[in-house]
Tab-separated table of C-alpha atoms in Angstrom:
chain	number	residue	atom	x	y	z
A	1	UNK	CA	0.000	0.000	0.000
A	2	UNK	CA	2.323	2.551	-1.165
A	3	UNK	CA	-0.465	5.051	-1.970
A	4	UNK	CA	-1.348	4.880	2.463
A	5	UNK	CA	2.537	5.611	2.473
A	6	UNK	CA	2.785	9.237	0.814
A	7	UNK	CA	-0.825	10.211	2.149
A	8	UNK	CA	-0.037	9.174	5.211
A	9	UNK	CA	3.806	10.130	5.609
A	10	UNK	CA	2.218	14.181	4.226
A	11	UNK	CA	-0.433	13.726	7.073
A	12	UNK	CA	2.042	12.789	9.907
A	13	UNK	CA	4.511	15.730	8.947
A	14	UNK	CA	1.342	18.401	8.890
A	15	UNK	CA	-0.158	16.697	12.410
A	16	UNK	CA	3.357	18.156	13.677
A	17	UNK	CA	2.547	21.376	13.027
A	18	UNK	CA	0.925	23.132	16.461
A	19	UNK	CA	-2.800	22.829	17.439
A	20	UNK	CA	-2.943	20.217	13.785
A	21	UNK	CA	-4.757	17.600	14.282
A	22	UNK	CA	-5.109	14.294	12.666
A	23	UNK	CA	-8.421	15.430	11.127
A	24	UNK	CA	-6.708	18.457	10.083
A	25	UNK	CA	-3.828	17.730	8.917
A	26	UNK	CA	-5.922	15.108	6.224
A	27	UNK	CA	-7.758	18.161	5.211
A	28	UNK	CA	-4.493	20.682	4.182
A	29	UNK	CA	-3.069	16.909	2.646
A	30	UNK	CA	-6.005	16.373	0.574
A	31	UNK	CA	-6.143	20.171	-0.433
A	32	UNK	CA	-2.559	19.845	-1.597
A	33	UNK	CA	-3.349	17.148	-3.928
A	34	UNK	CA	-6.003	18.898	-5.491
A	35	UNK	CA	-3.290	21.701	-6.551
A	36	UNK	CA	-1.095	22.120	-9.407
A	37	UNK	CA	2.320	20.298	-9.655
A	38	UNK	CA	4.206	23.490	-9.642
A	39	UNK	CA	2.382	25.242	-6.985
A	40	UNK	CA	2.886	22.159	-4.612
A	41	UNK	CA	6.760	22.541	-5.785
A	42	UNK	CA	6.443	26.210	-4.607
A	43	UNK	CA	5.261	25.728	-1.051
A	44	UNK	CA	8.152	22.960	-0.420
A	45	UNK	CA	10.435	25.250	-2.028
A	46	UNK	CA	8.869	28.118	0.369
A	47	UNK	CA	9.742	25.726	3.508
A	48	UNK	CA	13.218	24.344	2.670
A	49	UNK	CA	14.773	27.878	2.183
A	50	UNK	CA	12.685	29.854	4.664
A	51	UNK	CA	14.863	27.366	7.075
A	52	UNK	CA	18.102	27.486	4.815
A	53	UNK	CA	18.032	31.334	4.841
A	54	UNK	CA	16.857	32.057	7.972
A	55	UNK	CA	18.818	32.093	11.489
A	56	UNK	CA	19.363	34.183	14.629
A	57	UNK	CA	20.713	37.023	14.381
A	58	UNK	CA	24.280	38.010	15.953
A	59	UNK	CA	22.984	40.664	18.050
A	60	UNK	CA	19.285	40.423	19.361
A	61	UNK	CA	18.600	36.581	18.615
A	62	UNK	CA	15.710	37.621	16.112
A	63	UNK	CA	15.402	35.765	12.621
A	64	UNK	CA	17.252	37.132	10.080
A	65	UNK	CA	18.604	36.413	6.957
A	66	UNK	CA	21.950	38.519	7.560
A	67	UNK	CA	24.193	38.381	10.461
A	68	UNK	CA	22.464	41.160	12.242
A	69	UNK	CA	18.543	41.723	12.010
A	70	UNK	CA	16.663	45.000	10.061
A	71	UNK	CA	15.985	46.457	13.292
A	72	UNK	CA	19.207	45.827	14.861
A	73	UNK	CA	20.927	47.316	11.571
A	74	UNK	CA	19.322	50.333	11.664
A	75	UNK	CA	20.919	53.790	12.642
A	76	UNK	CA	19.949	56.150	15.764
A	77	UNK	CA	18.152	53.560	17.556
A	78	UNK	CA	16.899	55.025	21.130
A	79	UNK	CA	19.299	53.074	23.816
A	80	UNK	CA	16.072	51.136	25.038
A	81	UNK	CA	16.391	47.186	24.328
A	82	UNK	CA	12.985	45.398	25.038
A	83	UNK	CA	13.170	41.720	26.396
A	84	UNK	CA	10.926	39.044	25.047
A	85	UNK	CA	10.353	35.359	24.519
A	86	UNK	CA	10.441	34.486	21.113
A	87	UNK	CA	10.344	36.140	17.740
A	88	UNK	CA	7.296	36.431	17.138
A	89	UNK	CA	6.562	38.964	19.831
A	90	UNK	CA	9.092	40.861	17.909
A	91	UNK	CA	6.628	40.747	15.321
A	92	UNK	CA	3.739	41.592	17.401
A	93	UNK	CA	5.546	44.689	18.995
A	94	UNK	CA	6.939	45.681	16.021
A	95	UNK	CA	3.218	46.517	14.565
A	96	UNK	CA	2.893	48.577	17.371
A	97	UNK	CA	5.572	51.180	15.652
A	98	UNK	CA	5.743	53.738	18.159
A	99	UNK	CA	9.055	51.815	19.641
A	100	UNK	CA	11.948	52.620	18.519
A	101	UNK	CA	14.856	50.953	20.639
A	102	UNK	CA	15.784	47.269	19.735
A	103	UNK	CA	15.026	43.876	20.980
A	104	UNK	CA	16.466	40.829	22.595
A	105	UNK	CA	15.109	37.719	22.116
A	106	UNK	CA	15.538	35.285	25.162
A	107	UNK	CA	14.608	31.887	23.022
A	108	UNK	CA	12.488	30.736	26.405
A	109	UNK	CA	12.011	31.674	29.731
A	110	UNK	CA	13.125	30.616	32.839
A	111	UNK	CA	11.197	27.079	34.184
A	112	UNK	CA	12.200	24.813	36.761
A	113	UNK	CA	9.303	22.137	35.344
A	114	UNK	CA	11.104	22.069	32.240
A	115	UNK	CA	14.505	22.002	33.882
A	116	UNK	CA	15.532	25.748	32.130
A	117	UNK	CA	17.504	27.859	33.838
A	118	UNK	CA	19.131	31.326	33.474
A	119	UNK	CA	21.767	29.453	31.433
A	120	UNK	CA	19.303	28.336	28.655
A	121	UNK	CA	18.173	31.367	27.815
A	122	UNK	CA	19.930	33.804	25.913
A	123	UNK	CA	20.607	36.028	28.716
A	124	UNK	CA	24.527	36.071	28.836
A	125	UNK	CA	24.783	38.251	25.734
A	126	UNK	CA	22.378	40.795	26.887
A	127	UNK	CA	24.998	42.217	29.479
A	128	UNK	CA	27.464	42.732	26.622
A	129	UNK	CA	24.865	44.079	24.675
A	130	UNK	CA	24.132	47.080	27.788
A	131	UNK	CA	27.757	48.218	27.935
A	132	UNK	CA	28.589	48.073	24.056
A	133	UNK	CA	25.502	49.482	23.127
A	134	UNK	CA	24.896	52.098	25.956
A	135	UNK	CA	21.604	51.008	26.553
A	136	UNK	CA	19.720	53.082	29.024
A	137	UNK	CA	16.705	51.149	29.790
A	138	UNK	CA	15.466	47.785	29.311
A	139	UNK	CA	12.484	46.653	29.156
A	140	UNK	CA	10.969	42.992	30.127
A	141	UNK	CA	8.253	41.890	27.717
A	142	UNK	CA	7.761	38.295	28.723
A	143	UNK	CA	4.429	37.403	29.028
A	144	UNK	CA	2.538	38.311	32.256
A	145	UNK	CA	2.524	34.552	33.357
A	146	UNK	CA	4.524	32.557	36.400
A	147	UNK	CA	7.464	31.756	33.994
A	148	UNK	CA	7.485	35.369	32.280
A	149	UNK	CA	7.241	36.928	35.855
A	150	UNK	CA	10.167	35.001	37.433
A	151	UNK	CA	12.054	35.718	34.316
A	152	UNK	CA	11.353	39.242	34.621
A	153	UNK	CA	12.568	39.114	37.993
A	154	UNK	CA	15.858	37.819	37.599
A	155	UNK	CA	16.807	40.213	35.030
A	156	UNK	CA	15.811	42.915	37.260
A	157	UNK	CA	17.819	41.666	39.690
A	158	UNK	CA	20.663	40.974	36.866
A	159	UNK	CA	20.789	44.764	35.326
A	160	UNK	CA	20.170	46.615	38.170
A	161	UNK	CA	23.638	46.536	39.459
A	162	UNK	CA	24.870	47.665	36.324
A	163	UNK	CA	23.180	51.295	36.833
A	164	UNK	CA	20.768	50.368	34.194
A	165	UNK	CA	16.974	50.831	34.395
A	166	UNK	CA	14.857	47.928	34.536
A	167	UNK	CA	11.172	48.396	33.311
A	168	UNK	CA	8.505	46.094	32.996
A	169	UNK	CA	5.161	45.947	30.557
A	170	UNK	CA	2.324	47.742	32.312
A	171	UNK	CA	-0.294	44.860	33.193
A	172	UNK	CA	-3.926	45.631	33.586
A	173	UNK	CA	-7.660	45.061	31.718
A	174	UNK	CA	-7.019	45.026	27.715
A	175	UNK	CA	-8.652	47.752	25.380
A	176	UNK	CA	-12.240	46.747	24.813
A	177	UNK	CA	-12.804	43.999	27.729
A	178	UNK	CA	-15.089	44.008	30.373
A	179	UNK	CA	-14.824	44.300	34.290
A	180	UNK	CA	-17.617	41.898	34.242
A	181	UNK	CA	-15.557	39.088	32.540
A	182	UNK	CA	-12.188	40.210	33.358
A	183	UNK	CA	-10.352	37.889	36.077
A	184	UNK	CA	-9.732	38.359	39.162
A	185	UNK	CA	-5.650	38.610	38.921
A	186	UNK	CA	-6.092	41.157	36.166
A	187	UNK	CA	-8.143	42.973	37.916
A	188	UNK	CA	-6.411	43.166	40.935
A	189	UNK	CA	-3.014	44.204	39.172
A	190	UNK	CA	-5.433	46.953	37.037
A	191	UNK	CA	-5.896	48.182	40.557
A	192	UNK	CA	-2.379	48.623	42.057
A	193	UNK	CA	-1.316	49.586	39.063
A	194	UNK	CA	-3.975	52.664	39.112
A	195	UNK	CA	-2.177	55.714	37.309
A	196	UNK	CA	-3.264	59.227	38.478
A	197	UNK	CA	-5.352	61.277	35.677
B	1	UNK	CA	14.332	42.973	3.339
B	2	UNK	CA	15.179	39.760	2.224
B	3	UNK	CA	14.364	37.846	5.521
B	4	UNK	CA	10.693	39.226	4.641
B	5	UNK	CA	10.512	37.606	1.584
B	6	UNK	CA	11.513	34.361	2.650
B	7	UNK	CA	9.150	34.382	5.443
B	8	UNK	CA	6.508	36.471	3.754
B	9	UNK	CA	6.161	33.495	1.069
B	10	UNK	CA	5.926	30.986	3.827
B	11	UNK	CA	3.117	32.698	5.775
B	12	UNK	CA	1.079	32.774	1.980
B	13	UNK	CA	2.043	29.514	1.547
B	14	UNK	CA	0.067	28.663	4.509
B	15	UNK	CA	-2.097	30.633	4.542
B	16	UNK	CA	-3.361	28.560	1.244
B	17	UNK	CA	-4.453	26.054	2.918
B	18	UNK	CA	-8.240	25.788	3.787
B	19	UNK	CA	-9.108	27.330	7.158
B	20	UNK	CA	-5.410	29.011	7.664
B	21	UNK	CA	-5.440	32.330	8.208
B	22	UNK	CA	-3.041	35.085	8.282
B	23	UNK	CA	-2.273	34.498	12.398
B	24	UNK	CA	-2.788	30.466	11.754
B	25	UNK	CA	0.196	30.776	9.012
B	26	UNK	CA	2.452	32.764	10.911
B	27	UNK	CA	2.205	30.431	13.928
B	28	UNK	CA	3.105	27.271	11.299
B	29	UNK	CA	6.080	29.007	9.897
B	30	UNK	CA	7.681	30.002	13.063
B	31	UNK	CA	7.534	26.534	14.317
B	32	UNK	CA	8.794	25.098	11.164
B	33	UNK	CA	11.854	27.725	11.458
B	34	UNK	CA	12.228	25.990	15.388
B	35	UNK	CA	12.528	22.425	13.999
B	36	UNK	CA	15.754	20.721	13.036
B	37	UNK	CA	17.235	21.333	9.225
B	38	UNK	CA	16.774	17.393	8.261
B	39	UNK	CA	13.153	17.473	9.756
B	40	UNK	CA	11.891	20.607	7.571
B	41	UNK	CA	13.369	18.671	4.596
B	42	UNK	CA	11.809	15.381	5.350
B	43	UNK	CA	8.257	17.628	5.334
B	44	UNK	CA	8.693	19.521	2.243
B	45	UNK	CA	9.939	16.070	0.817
B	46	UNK	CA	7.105	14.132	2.090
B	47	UNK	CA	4.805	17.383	0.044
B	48	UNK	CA	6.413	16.842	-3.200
B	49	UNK	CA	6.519	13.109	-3.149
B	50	UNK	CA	3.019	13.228	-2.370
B	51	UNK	CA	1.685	14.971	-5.521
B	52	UNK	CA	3.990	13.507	-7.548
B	53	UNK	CA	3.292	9.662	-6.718
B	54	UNK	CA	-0.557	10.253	-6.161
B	55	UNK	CA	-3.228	10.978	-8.614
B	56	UNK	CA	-6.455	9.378	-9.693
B	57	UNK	CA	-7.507	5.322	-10.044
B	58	UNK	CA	-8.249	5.275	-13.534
B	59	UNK	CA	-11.072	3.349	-12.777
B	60	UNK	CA	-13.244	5.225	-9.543
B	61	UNK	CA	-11.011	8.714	-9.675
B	62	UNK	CA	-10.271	8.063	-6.009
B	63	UNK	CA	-6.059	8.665	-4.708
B	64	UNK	CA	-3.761	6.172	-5.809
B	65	UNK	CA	0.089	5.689	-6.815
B	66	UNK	CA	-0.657	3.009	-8.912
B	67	UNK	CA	-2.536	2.817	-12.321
B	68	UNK	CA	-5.868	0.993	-9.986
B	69	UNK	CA	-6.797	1.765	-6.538
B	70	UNK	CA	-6.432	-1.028	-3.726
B	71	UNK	CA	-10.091	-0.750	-3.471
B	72	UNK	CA	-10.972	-1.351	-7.041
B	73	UNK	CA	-8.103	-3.837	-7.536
B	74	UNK	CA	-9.722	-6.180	-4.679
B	75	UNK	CA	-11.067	-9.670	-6.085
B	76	UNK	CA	-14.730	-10.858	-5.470
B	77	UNK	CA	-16.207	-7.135	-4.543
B	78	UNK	CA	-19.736	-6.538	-4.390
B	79	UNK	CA	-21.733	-5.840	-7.084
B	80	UNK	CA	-22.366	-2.505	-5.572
B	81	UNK	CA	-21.257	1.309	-6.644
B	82	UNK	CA	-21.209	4.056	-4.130
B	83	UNK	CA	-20.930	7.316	-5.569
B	84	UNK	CA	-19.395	10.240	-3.406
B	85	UNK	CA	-18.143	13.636	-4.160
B	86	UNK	CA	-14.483	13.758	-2.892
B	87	UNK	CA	-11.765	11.221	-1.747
B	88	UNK	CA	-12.033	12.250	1.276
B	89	UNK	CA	-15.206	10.797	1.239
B	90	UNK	CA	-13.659	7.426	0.411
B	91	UNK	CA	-11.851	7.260	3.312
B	92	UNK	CA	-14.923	8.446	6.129
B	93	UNK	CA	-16.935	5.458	4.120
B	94	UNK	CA	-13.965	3.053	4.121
B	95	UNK	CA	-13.732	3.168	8.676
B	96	UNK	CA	-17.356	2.144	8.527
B	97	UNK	CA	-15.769	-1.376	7.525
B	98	UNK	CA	-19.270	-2.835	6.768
B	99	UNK	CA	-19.173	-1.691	2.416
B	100	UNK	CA	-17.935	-4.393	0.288
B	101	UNK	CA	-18.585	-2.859	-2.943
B	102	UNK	CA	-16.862	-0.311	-4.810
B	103	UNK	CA	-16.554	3.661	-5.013
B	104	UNK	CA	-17.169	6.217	-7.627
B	105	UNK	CA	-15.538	9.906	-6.902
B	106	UNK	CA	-17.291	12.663	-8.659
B	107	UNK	CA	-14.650	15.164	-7.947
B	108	UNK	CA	-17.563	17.659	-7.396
B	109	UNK	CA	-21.487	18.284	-7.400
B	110	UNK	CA	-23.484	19.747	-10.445
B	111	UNK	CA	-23.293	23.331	-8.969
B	112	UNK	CA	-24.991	25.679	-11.927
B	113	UNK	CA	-23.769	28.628	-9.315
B	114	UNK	CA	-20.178	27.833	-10.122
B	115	UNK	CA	-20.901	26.560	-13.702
B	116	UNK	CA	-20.520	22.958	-13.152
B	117	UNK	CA	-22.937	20.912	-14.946
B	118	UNK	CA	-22.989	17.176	-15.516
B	119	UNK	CA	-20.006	16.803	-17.686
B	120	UNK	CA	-17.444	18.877	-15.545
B	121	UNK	CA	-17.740	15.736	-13.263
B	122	UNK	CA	-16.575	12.537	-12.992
B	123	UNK	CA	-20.607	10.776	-14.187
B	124	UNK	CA	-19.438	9.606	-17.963
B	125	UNK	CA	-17.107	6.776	-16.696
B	126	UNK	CA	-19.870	5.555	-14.407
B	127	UNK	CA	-22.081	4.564	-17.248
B	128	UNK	CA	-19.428	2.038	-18.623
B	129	UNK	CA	-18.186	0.624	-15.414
B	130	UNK	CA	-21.863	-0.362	-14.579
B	131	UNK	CA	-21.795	-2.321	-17.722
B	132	UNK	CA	-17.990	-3.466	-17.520
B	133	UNK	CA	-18.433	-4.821	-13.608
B	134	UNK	CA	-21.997	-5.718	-13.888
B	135	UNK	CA	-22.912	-3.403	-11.237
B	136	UNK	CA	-26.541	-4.105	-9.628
B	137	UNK	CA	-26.936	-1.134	-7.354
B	138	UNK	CA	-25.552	2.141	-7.040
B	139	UNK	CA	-25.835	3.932	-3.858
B	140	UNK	CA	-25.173	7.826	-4.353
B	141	UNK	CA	-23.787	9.335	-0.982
B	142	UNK	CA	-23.119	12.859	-2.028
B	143	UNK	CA	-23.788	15.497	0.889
B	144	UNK	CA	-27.624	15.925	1.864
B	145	UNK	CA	-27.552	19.693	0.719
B	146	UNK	CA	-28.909	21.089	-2.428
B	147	UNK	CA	-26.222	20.360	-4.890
B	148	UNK	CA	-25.523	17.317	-3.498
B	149	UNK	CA	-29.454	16.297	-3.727
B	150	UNK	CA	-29.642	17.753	-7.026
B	151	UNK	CA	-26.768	16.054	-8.193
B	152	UNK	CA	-28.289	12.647	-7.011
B	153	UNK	CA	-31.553	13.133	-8.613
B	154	UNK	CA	-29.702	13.489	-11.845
B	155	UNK	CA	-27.740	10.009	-11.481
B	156	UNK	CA	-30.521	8.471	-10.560
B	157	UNK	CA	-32.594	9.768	-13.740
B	158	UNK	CA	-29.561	8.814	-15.849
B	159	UNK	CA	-28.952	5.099	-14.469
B	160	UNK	CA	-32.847	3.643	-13.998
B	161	UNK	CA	-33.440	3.439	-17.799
B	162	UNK	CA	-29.976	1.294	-17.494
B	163	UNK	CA	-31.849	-1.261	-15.266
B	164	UNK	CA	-29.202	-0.655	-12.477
B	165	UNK	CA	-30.997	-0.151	-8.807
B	166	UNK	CA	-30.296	3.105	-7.244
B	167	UNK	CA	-30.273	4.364	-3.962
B	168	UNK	CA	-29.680	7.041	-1.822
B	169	UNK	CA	-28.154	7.160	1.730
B	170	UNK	CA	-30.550	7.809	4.474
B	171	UNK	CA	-31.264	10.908	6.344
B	172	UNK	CA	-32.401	11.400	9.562
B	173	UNK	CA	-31.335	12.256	12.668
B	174	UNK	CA	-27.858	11.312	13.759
B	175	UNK	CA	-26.802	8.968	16.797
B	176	UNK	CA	-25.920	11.182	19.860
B	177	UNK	CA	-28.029	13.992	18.760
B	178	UNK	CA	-30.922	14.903	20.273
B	179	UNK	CA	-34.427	15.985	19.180
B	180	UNK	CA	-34.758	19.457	20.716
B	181	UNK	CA	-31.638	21.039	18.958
B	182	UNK	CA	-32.170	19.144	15.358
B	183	UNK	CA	-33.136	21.487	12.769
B	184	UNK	CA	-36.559	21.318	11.026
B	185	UNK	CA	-35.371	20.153	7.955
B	186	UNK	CA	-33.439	16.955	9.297
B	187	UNK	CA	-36.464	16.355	11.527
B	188	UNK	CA	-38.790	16.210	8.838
B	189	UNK	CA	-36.703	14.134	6.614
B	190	UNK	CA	-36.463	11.804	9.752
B	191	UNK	CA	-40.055	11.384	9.983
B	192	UNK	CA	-40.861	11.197	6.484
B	193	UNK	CA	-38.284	8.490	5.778
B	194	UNK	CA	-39.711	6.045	9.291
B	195	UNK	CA	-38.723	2.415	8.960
B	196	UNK	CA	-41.289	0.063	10.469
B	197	UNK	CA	-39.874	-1.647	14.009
């Protein structure tokens, strides 16, 4: 049954892909071999060199192309370096547009349960990064969760002996949400938080 | 902004496939960039080498990599056609495990929205396999909506004068579901087509 092989080999690889299901998976195979030869060509080309071209870059540990990243490559940056997971909250922050230091990507957070410490993280080259790049402030994006808050922490603790400033994303009820349905930790840090009008 | 590109065309690759949008895409490509070299070249392989081995069973236009399907090229199968719309099909009919016959794909529904009329599908071929394999009944299991009804109606006119028997899957309620949130129309084809106890 070689057919079962190459349907089912396609289906296993796209069942890898996150929150793809078996069910799912079938569907995208079965829509690929309803499309043109060449256009099936295209999206395999699309993946191989996506991965061949793209890898971290020197600096900030965003993907890049190049050695260093667009952002990190670009002139009269404000000395402000923002802190965050992965890249793709580059990405999201980047939409944003109305910041205009650079980033550091920390490929992870800190997480005892998954045995990662301080020393898995790219955290070591952010201290270089401070004193070669003058930075002023930096700012801890993690996400606003037990992992994200610890990591926050222990960069705090890292950079403040340096003399640099340490900031951290504001957390409180998102644009457009309701008290009513908001939860209670939310609302309790939209509280202390409070910022006089 | 090369690193775009390469990305860029990975996100609208994905984003081709049914149900993926812009968000969906982005997510797939960033974890294909996370996986190792070999693996992202084992998945575009297993893409390429899917189109290229699979195509249709000459005889019942279902997914095969050989000239026959498995299904067709079984000995001593029922004299029995059922008819379906999509491959897909094929395989939700082939788990039920209780069909000994054979399949027909249509590779669509008459659909006069989107132009299709009887000849842009897969019907012609039927006519000579129900002389060729001596077929005696042909169920038609396209979807219960309108084109798939529509599309039944029209086999069925064009195979009676042929002697063959034709039928039609039942409708009704389905097993789980219960009375108070079936729709009207599902109800009424579930009373209308009662089988004595």
């Amino acid at each position: 049954m070689n057919q079962i092989d190459a349907m089912e080999r396609l289906v296993n690889q796209f069942s890898c892909l996150p929150g793809v299901g078996k069910k799912t998976a079938q569907r995208y195979a079965y829509f690929l071999l309803t499309m043109p030869e060449n256009d099936v060509k295209d999206f395999a080309d699309a993946i191989v060199q996506a991965k061949q071209q793209i890898h971290y870059c020197k600096v900030c540990g965003n993907f890049t192309d190049r050695d260093i990243c667009s952002i990190c490559a670009k002139p009269n940056k404000a000395p402000i370096i923002c802190v965050v997971k992965e890249p793709k909250d580059v990405t999201a922050l980047e939409k944003v547009r109305d910041f205009s230091g650079s980033y550091h990507v920390l490929h992870g957070v800190i997480n005892p349960l998954e045995n990662k410490g301080p020393n898995d993280i790219n955290i070591r080259s952010l201290l270089t990064r401070i004193n070669e790049e003058h930075i002023e402030e930096v700012i801890v994006a993690t996400n606003p969760d037990v992992e994200g808050e610890a990591t926050a922490q222990y960069i705090a603790n890292l950079l403040k002996p340096l003399g640099v400033k340490v900031s951290r994303i504001a957390q409180g009820i998102s644009m457009g949400s309701e008290l009513e349905y908001t939860d209670a930790i939310t609302l309790s840090k939209a509280l202390s938080s409070r910022t006089e009008m």
